[in-house]
Tab-separated table of C-alpha atoms in Angstrom:
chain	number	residue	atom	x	y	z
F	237	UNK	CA	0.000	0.000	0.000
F	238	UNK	CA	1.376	2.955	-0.767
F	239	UNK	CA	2.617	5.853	1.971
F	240	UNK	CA	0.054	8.135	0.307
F	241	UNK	CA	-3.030	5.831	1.105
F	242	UNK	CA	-1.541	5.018	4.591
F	243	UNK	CA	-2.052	8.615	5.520
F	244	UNK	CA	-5.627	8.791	4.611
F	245	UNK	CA	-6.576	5.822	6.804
F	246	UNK	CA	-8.778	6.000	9.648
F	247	UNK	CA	-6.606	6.707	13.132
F	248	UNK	CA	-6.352	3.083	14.792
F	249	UNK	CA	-7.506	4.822	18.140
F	250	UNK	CA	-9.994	6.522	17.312
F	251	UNK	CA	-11.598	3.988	15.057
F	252	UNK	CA	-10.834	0.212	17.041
F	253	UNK	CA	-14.150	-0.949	15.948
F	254	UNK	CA	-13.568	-0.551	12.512
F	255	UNK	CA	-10.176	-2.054	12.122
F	256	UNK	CA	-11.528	-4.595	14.714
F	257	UNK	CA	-14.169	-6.129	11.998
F	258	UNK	CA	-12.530	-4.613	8.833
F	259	UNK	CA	-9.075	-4.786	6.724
F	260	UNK	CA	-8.795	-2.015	4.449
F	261	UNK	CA	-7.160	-2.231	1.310
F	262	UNK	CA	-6.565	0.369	-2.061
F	263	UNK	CA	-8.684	3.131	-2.692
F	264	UNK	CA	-11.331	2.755	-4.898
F	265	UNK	CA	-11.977	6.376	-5.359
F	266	UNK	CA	-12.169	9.877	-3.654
F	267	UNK	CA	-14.819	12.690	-3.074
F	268	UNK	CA	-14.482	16.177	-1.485
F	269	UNK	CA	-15.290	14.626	1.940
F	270	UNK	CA	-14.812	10.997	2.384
F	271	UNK	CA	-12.722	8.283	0.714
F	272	UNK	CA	-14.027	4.691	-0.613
F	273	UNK	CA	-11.974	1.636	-0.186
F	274	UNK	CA	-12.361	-2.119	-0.516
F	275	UNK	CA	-12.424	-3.503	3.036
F	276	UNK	CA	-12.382	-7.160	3.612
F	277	UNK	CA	-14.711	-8.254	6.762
F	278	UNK	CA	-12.233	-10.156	8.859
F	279	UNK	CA	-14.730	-12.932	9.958
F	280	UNK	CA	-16.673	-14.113	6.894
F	281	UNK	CA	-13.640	-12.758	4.509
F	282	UNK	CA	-16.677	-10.693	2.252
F	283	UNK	CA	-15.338	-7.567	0.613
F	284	UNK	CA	-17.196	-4.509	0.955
F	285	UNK	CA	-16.890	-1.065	-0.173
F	286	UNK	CA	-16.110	1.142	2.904
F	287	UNK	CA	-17.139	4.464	2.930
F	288	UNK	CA	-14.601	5.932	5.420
F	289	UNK	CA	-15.469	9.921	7.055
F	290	UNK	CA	-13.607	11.095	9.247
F	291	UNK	CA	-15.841	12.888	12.026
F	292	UNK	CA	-13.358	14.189	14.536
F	293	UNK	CA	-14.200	18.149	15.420
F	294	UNK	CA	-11.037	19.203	13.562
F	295	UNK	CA	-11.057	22.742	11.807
F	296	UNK	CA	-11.359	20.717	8.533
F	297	UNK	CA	-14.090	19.347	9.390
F	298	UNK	CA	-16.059	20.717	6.688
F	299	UNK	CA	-20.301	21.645	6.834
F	300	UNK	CA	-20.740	19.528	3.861
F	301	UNK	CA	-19.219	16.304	6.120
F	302	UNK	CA	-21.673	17.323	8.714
F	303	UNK	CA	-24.921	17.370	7.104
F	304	UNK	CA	-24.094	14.217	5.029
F	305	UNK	CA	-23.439	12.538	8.203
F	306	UNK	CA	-26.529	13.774	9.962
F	307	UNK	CA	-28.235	12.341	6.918
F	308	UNK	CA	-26.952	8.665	6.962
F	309	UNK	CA	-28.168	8.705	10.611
F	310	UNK	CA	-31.604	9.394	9.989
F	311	UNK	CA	-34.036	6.935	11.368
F	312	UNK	CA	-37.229	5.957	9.906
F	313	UNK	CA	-39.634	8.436	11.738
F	314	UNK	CA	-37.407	11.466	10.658
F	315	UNK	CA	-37.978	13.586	7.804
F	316	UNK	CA	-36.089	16.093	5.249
F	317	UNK	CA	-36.986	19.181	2.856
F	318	UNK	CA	-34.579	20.033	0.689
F	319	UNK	CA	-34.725	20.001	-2.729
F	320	UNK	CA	-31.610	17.947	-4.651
F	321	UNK	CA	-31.588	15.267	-6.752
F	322	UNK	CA	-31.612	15.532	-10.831
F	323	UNK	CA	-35.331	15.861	-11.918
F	324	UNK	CA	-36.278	12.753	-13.484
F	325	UNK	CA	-35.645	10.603	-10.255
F	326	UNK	CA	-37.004	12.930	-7.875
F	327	UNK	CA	-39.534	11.323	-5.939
F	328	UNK	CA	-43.181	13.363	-5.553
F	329	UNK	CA	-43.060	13.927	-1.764
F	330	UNK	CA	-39.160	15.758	-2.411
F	331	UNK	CA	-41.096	17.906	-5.078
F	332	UNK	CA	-44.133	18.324	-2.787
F	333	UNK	CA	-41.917	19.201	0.387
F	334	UNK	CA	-40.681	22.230	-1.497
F	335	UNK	CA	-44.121	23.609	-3.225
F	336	UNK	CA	-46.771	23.269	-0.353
F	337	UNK	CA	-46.565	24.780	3.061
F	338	UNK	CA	-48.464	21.617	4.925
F	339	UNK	CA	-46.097	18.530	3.440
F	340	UNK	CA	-44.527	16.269	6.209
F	341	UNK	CA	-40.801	15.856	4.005
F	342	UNK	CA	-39.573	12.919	2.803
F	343	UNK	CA	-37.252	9.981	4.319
F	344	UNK	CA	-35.686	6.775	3.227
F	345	UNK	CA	-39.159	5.879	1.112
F	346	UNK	CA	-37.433	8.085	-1.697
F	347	UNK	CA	-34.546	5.854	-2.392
F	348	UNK	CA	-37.124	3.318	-3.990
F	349	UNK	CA	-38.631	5.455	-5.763
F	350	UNK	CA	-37.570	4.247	-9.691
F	351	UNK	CA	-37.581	7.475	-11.575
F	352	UNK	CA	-35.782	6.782	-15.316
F	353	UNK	CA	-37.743	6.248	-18.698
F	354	UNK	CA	-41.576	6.547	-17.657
F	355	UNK	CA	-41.200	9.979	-16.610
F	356	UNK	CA	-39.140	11.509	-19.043
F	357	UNK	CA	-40.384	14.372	-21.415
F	358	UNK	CA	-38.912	17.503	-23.282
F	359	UNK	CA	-40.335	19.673	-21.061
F	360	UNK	CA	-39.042	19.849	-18.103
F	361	UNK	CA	-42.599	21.160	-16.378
F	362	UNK	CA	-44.145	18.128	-17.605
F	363	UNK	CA	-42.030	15.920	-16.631
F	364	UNK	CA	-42.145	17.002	-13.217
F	365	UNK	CA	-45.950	17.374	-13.092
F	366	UNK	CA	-46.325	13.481	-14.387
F	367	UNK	CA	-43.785	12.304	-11.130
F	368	UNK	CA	-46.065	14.132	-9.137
F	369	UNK	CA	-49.548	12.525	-9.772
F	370	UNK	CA	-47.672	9.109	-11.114
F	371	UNK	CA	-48.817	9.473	-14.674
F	372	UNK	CA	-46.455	6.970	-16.637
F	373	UNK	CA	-46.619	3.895	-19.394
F	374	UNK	CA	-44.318	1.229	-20.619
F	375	UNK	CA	-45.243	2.320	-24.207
F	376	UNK	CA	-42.087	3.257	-25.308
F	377	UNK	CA	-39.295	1.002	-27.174
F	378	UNK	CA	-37.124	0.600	-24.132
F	379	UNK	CA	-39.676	-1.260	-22.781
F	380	UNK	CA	-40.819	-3.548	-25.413
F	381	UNK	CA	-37.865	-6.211	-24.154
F	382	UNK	CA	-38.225	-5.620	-20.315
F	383	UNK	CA	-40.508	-8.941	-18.321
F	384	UNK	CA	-44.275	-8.567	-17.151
F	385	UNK	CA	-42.528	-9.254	-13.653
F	386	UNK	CA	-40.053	-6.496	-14.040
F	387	UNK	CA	-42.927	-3.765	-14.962
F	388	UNK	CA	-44.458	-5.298	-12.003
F	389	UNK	CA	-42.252	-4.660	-9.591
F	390	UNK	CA	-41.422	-1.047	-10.976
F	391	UNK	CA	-45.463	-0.575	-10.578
F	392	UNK	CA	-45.055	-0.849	-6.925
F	393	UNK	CA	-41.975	1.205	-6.586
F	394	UNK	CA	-44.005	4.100	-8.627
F	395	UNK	CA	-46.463	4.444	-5.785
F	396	UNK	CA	-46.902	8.635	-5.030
F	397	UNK	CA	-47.865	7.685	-1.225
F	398	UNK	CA	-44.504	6.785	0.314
F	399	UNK	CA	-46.664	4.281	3.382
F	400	UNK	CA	-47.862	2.411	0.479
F	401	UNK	CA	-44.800	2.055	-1.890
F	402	UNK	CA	-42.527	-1.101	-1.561
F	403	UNK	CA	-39.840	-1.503	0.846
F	404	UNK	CA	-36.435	-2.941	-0.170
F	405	UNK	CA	-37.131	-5.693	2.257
F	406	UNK	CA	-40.698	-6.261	-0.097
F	407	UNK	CA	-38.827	-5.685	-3.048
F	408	UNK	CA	-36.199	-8.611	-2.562
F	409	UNK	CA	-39.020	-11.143	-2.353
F	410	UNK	CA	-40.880	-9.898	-5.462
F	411	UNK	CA	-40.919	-12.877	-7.882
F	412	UNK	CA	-38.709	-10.943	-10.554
F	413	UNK	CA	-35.425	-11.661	-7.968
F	414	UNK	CA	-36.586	-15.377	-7.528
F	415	UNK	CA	-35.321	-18.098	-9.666
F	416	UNK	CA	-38.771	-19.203	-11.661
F	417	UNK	CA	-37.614	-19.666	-14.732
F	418	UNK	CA	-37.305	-23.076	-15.088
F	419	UNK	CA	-40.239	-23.613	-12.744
F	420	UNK	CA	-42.473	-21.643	-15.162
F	421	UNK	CA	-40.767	-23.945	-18.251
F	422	UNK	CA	-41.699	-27.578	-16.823
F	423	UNK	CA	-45.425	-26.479	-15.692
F	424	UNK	CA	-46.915	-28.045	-18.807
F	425	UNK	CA	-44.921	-31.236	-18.494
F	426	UNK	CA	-45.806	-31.675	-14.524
F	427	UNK	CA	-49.585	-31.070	-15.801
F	428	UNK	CA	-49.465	-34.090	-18.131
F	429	UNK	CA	-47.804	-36.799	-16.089
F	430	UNK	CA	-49.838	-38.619	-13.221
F	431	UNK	CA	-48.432	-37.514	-9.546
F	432	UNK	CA	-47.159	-40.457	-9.108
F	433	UNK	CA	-45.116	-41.092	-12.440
F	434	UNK	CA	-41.587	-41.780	-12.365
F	435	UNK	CA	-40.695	-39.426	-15.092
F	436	UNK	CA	-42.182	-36.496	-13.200
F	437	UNK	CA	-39.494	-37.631	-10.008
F	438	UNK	CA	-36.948	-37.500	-12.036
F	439	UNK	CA	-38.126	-33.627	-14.088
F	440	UNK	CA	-38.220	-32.437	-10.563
F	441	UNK	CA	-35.246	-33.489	-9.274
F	442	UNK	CA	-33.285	-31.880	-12.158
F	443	UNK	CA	-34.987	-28.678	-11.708
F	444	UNK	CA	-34.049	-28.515	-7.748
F	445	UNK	CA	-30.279	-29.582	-8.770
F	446	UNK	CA	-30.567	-26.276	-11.627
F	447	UNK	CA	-31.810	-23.900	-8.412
F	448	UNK	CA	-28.864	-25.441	-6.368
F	449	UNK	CA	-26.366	-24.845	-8.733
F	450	UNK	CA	-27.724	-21.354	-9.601
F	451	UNK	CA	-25.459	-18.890	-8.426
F	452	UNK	CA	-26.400	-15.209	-8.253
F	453	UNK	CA	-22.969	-13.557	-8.133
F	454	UNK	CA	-21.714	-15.812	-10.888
F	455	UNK	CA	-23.686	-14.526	-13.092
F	456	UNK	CA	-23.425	-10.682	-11.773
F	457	UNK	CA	-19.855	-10.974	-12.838
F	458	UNK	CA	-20.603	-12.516	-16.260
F	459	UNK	CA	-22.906	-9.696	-16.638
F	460	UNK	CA	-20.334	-7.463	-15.893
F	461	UNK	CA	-17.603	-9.319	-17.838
F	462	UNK	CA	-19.983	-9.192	-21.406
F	463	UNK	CA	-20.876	-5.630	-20.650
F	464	UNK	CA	-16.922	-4.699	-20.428
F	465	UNK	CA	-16.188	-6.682	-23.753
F	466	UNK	CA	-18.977	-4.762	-25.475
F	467	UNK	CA	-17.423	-1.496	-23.920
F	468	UNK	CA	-13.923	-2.498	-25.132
F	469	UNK	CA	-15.105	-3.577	-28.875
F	470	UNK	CA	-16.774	-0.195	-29.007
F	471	UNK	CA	-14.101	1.435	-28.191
F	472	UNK	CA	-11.499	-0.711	-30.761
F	473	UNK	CA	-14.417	0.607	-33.503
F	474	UNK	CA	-14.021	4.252	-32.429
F	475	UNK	CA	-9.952	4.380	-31.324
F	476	UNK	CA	-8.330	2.055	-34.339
F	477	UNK	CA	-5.062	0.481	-33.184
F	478	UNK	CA	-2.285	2.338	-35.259
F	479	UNK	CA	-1.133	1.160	-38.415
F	480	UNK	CA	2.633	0.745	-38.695
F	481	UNK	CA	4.825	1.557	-40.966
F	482	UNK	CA	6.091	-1.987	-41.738
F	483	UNK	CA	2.566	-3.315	-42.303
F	484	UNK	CA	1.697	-1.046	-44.613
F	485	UNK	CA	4.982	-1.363	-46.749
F	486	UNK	CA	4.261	-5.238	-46.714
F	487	UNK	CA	0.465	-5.056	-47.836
F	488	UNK	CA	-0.858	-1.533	-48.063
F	489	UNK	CA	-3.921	-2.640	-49.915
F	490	UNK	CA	-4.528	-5.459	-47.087
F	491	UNK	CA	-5.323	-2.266	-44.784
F	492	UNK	CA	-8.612	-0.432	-45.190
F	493	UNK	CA	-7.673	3.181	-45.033
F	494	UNK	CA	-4.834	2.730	-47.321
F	495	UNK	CA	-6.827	0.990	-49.335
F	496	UNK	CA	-9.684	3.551	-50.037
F	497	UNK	CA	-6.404	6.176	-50.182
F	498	UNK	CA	-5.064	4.159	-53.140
F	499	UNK	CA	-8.345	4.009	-54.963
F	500	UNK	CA	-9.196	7.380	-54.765
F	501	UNK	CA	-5.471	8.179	-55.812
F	502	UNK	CA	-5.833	6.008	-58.342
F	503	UNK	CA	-9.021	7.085	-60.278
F	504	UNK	CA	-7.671	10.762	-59.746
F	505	UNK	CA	-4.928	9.443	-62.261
F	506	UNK	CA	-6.826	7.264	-64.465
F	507	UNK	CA	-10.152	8.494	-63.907
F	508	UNK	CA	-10.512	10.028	-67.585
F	509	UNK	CA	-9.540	6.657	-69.069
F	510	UNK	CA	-12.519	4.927	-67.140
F	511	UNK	CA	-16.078	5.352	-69.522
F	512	UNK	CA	-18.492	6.590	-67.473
F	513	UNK	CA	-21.624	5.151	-69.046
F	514	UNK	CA	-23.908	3.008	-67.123
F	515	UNK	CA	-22.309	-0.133	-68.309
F	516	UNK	CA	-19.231	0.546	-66.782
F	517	UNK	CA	-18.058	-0.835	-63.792
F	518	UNK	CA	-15.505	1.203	-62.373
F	519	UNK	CA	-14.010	-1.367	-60.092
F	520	UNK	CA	-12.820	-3.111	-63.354
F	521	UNK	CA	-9.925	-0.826	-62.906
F	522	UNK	CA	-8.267	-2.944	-59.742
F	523	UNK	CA	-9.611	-6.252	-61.287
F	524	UNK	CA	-6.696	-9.271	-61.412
F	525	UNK	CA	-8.386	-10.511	-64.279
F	526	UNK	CA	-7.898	-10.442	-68.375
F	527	UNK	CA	-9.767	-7.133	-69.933
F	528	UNK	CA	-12.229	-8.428	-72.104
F	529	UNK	CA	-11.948	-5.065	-74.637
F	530	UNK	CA	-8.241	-5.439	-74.453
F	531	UNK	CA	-8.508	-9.239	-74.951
F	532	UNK	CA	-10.654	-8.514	-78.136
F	533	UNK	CA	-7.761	-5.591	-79.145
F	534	UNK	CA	-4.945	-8.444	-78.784
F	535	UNK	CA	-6.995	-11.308	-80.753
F	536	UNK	CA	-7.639	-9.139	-83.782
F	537	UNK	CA	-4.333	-7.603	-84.049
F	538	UNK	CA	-2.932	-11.183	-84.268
F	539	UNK	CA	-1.695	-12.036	-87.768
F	540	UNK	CA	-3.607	-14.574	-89.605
C-alpha cells in the first residue's frame, strides 16, 4: 500500500471498531469529503466497499461532512426538505416538500422510488408534473424487451404515497429476484404426467439440482464481464489500433484506409480513361483478371 493511502486511513484509536471487523485495502476512489476503499470483513472474509469519514471536530471538518453525516443517521420516523436530486428521479413527496406549506418531508421511502424512462419528457414542467400525480406507461421502445414481472415490480416502486410504496425488504421477495424460470418452463410437463409417475421424479429433481447450482454472483460478474467486452469492442471501432509503418509497406492494400487512399489516388490518375456510361463498372480498374476489350484488341491484331 502505498505511503500516500496510509495517511488517509482511519486513526487506529480513534476507530478500534472498525479495524476490529474490517481490513482495508486500495482506494477505490475519492470525493471532497470521504474516501471509498475495498475492506475485507475479517470474519466471513466478504469484501465490501467502505465508505470511510472522518468525524473528529477538527477545523477541517467541513459543513458539507456534517450534514451528510446527519443524513446517513436518519431513522425511519425522521424527515427532510430540501430540494436535490436531478429531476427525473425525484420522488413526488421531495417535489411536494418544497411547493406546499403543509407537506410532512420525505425519508428513506425516496430511495425506492424508480424514476428513469416513464417519466421523461422535453419539457421539463411536464415531466415534473407526471412524477407528481404518477402518470407513466411502458409504451415506449425501451420497454418492449423488459418482463411482465419487471414492470411489475417497478409498478409498486411508482407508488406517489410513500406508506404504500414497496420496501427494499418487499422488493427482494418480489418474484422478478426469484429463480422461476425453469419452474415456469416444466409447468406443462408436470400437468401431463400422473403424480405419481416416475418421469415427473426425475423432471423435478433436475430442476431442484438447476436452483442449487444457480449462483447469483456468478452470473453478476458474467454480466459485468460481457458488458466490459462490449465497452472495449466499441471502443477498438471508435480508437483504431495504429497502423505501422512496416505493415503497410508489406500489404498496403490489405489495410482499409490505405486501401480507399489508393483508390481514390488512383481514379484521380486514371479516372478520364474509365467510360463513365452506365455499363461501366468502375471497379474493373483494380480487377486481377484479363480485360475483355483489351482481350478482343490483342486477338484481332494477331496475324492470320
Amino acid at each position: 500500500m502505498a505511503k500516500e493511502e496510509i495517511d488517509l486511513l482511519p486513526d487506529k484509536d480513534a476507530a478500534k471498531e472498525f479495524y476490529a471487523k474490517y481490513e482495508p485495502k486500495e482506494i477505490l476512489g475519492r470525493g471532497i469529503s470521504s474516501t471509498v476503499r475495498r475492506c475485507i470483513e475479517k470474519e466471513s472474509g466478504v469484501e465490501f466497499a467502505a465508505k470511510i469519514i472522518d468525524i473528529s471536530a477538527d477545523a477541517d471538518t467541513t459543513m458539507a461532512t456534517r450534514e451528510e453525516i446527519r443524513i446517513l443517521k436518519l431513522k425511519n420516523n425522521e424527515k427532510l426538505s430540501d430540494l436535490c436530486g436531478t429531476p427525473g428521479y425525484l420522488a413526488p413527496e421531495v417535489l411536494k416538500t418544497n411547493m406546499y406549506q403543509d407537506t410532512e418531508g420525505y425519508n428513506q421511502a425516496v430511495d425506492m422510488w424508480v424514476g428513469c424512462p416513464p417519466f421523461w419528457h422535453r419539457k421539463q414542467i411536464v415531466m415534473l408534473r407526471n412524477i407528481m400525480e404518477g402518470n407513466y406507461s411502458f409504451t415506449s421502445p425501451e420497454w418492449a424487451d423488459v418482463s411482465d414481472q419487471a414492470k411489475d415490480l417497478i409498478t409498486k416502486l411508482l407508488v406517489v404515497n410513500p406508506a404504500e410504496r414497496y420496501t427494499v425488504e418487499q422488493a427482494l421477495v418480489h418474484p422478478f429476484f426469484q429463480v422461476m424460470m425453469f419452474d415456469q418452463d416444466i409447468v406443462p410437463i408436470k400437468k401431463s404426467l400422473s403424480p405419481t409417475s416416475r418421469r415427473l421424479s426425475r423432471i423435478s429433481k433436475m430442476a431442484d439440482d438447476l436452483k442449487c447450482r444457480f449462483n447469483a454472483r456468478k452470473k453478476f460478474k458474467l454480466g459485468i464481464l460481457c458488458i466490459r467486452a462490449i465497452v472495449r469492442l466499441n471502443r477498438m471501432a471508435l480508437f483504431p489500433k495504429p497502423i505501422s509503418i512496416a505493415a503497410s509497406r508489406i500489404d498496403p492494400y490489405r489495410i482499409r484506409i490505405l486501401r480507399k487512399i489508393i483508390d481514390g489516388c488512383a481514379f484521380r490518375v486514371y479516372g478520364h480513361w474509365v467510360k463513365k456510361g452506365e455499363g461501366q463498372n468502375r471497379a474493373a480498374l483494380f480487377e486481377m483478371a484479363a480485360k475483355t476489350e483489351l482481350k478482343t484488341l490483342y486477338m484481332s491484331n494477331i496475324s492470320p
